[in-house]
Coordinates of C-alpha atoms and ligand atoms in Angstrom, one line a residue:
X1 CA 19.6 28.3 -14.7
X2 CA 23.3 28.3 -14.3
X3 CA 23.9 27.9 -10.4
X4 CA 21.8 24.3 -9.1
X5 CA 18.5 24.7 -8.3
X6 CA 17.7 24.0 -4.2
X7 CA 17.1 20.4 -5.4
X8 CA 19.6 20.0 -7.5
X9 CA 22.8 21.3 -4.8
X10 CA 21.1 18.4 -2.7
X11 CA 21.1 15.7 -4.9
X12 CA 24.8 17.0 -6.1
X13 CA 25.6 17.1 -2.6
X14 CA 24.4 13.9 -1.7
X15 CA 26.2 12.3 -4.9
X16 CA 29.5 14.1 -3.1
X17 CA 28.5 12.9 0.4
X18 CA 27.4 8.8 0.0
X19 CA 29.0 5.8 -1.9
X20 CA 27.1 2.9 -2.5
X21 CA 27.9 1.5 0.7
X22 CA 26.6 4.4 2.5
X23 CA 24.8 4.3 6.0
X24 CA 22.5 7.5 5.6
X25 CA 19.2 9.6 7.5
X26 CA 16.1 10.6 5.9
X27 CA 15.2 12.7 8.6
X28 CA 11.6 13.6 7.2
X29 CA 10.1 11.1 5.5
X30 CA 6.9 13.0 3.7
X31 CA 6.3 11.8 0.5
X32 CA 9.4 10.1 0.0
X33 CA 11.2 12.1 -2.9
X34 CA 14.3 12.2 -0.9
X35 CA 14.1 8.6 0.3
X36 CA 14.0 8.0 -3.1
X37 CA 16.5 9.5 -4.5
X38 CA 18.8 8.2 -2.1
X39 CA 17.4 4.5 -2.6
X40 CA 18.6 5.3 -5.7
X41 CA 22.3 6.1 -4.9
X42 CA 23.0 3.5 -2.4
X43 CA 22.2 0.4 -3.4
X44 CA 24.2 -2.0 -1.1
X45 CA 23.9 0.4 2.0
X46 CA 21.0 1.0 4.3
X47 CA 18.6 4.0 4.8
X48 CA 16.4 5.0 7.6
X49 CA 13.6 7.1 7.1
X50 CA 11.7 8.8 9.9
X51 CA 8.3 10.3 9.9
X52 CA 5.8 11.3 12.8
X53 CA 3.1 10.3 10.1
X54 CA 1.9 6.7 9.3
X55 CA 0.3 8.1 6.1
X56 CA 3.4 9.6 4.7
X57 CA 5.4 6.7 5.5
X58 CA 2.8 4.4 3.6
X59 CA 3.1 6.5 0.7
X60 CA 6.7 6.6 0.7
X61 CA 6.4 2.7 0.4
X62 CA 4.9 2.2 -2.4
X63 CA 7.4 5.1 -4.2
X64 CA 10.6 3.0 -3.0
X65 CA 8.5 -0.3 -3.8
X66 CA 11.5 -1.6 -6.1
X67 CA 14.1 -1.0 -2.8
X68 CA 14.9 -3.5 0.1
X69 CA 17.4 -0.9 1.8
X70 CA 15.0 1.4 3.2
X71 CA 14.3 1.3 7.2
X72 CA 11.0 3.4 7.4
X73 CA 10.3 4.3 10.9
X74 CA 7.2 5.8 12.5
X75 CA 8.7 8.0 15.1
X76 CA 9.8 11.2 15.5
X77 CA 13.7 12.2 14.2
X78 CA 13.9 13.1 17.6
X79 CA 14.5 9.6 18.8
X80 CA 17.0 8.5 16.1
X81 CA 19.6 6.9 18.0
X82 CA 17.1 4.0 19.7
X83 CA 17.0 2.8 15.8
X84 CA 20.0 4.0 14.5
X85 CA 23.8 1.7 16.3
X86 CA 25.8 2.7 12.9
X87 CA 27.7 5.8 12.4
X88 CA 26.1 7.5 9.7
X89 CA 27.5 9.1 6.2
X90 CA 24.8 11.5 5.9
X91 CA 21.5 12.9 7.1
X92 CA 18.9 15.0 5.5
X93 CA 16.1 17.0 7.2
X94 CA 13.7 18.8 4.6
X95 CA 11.7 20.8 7.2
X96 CA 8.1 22.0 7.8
X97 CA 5.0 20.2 6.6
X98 CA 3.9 18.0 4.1
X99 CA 2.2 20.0 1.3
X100 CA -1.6 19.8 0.4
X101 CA -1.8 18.3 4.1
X102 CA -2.2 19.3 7.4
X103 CA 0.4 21.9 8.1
X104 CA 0.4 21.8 12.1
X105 CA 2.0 18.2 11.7
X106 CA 4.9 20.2 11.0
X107 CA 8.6 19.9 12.3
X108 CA 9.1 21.8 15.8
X109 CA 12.2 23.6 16.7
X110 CA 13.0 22.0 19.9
X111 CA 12.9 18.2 18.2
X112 CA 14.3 19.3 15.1
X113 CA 17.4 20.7 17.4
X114 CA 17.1 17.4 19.8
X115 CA 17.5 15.2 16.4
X116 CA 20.6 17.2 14.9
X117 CA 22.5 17.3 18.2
X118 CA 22.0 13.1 18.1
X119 CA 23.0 13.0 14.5
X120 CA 26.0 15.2 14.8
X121 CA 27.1 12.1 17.6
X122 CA 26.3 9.6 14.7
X123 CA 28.0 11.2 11.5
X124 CA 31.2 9.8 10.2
X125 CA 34.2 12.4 10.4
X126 CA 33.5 13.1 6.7
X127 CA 29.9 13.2 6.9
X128 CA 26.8 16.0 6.3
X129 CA 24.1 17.3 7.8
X130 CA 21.7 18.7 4.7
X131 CA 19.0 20.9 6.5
X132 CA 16.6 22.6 4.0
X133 CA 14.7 25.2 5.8
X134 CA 11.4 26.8 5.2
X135 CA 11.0 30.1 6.7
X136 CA 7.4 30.9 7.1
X137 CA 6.0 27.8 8.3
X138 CA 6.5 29.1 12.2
X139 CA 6.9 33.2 11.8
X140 CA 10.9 31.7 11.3
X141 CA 11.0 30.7 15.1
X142 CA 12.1 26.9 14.3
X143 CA 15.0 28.5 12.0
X144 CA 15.9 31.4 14.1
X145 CA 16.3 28.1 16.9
X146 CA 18.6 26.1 14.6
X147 CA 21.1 29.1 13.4
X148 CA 21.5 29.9 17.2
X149 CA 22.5 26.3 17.9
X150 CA 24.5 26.0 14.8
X151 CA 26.2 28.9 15.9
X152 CA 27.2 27.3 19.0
X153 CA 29.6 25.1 16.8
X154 CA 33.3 25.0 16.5
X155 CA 34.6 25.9 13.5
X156 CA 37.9 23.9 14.0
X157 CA 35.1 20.7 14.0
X158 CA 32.7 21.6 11.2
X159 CA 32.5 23.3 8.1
X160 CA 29.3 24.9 7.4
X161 CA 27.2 26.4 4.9
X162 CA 24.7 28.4 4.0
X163 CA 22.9 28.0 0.1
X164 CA 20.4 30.9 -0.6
X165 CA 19.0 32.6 -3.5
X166 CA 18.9 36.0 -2.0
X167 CA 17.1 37.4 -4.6
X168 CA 13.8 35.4 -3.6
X169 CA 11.8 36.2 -1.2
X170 CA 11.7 34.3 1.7
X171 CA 12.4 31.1 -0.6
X172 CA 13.3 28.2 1.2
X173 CA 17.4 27.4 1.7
X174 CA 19.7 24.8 2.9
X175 CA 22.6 24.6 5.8
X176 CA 25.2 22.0 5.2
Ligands
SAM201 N1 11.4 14.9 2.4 C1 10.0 14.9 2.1 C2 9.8 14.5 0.6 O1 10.7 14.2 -0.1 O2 8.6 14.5 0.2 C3 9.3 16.2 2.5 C4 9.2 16.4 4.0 S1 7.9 17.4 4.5 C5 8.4 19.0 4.1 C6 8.2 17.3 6.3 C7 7.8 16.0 6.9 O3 8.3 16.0 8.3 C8 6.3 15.8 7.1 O4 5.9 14.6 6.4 C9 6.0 15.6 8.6 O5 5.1 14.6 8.9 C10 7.4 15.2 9.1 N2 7.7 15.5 10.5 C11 7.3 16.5 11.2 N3 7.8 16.4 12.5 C12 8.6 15.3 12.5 C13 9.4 14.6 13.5 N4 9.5 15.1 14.7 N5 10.1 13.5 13.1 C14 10.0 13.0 11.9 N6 9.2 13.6 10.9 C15 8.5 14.7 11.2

């Protein structure tokens, strides 16, 4: 494929967004694939990586085993800033539920939206927000909740967008 796979525009835009100082968010833990991958970026700064699930977290421990830089916290994103005092380079929320699990522990609009607000107050002047959203996990009401906040936003303050194949069907996408 010629334009990045979902995956691949994150980890490029992560790669554009850190250093290897960087103070960064995993928002949503799950099985850790993002944790890792930004373990493996930013080796002399710190991330914190929040899940609502112990089990997920424990998993994610033993994936990031070689890593001494990774905060795990069992809490929801939703209370970020009672662990997080550093402004932050960049935070990722990969949305929904953890697959081959229980899909009612999933993300919920109203703390998704309570966690972004809080990590729009933490992120550097040069920082992201990488959002990847799943629409059918919730009949779309979780995204329909976070493009009417993120419509809220000046445009003189942030630059956003929107990365979509638009040829497949209600594939997942990311807002940045
Ligand atoms: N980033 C993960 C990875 O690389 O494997 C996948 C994340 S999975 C799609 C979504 C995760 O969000 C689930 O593990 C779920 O437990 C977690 N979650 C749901 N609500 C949450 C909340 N309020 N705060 C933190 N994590 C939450």
């Amino acid at each position: 494929m010629i334009l990045s796979s979902l995956n691949k525009f994150c980890h490029e835009t992560i790669i554009r967004f850190t250093n290897n100082k960087s103070i960064v968010i995993d928002a949503t833990c799950g099985n850790g694939n993002d944790t890792l991958y930004l373990a493996s970026q930013i080796k002399n700064g710190k991330i914190y990586s929040f899940d609502i699930q112990q089990e997920a977290i424990d998993k994610a421990k033993v994936k990031t085993s070689e890593y001494n830089n990774i905060n795990y916290i069992v809490d929801s994103h939703s209370n970020l800033d009672k662990y997080v005092v550093e402004n932050i380079d960049f935070i990722i929320f990969n949305l929904g539920y953890l697959p081959h699990s229980d899909s009612s522990v999933s993300t919920k609009y109203e703390t998704t939206i309570e966690a972004i607000k809080k990590s729009l107050l933490l992120l550097n002047s040069s920082g992201c927000v990488y959002i990847t959203i799943y629409t059918k996990h919730d009949n779309h009401q979780e995204e329909h909740g976070i493009l009417d906040y993120i419509n809220t936003l000046s445009k003189y303050e942030y630059n956003i967008l929107k990365y979509q194949f638009l040829n497949l069907d209600e594939a997942p996408y990311s807002i940045i």
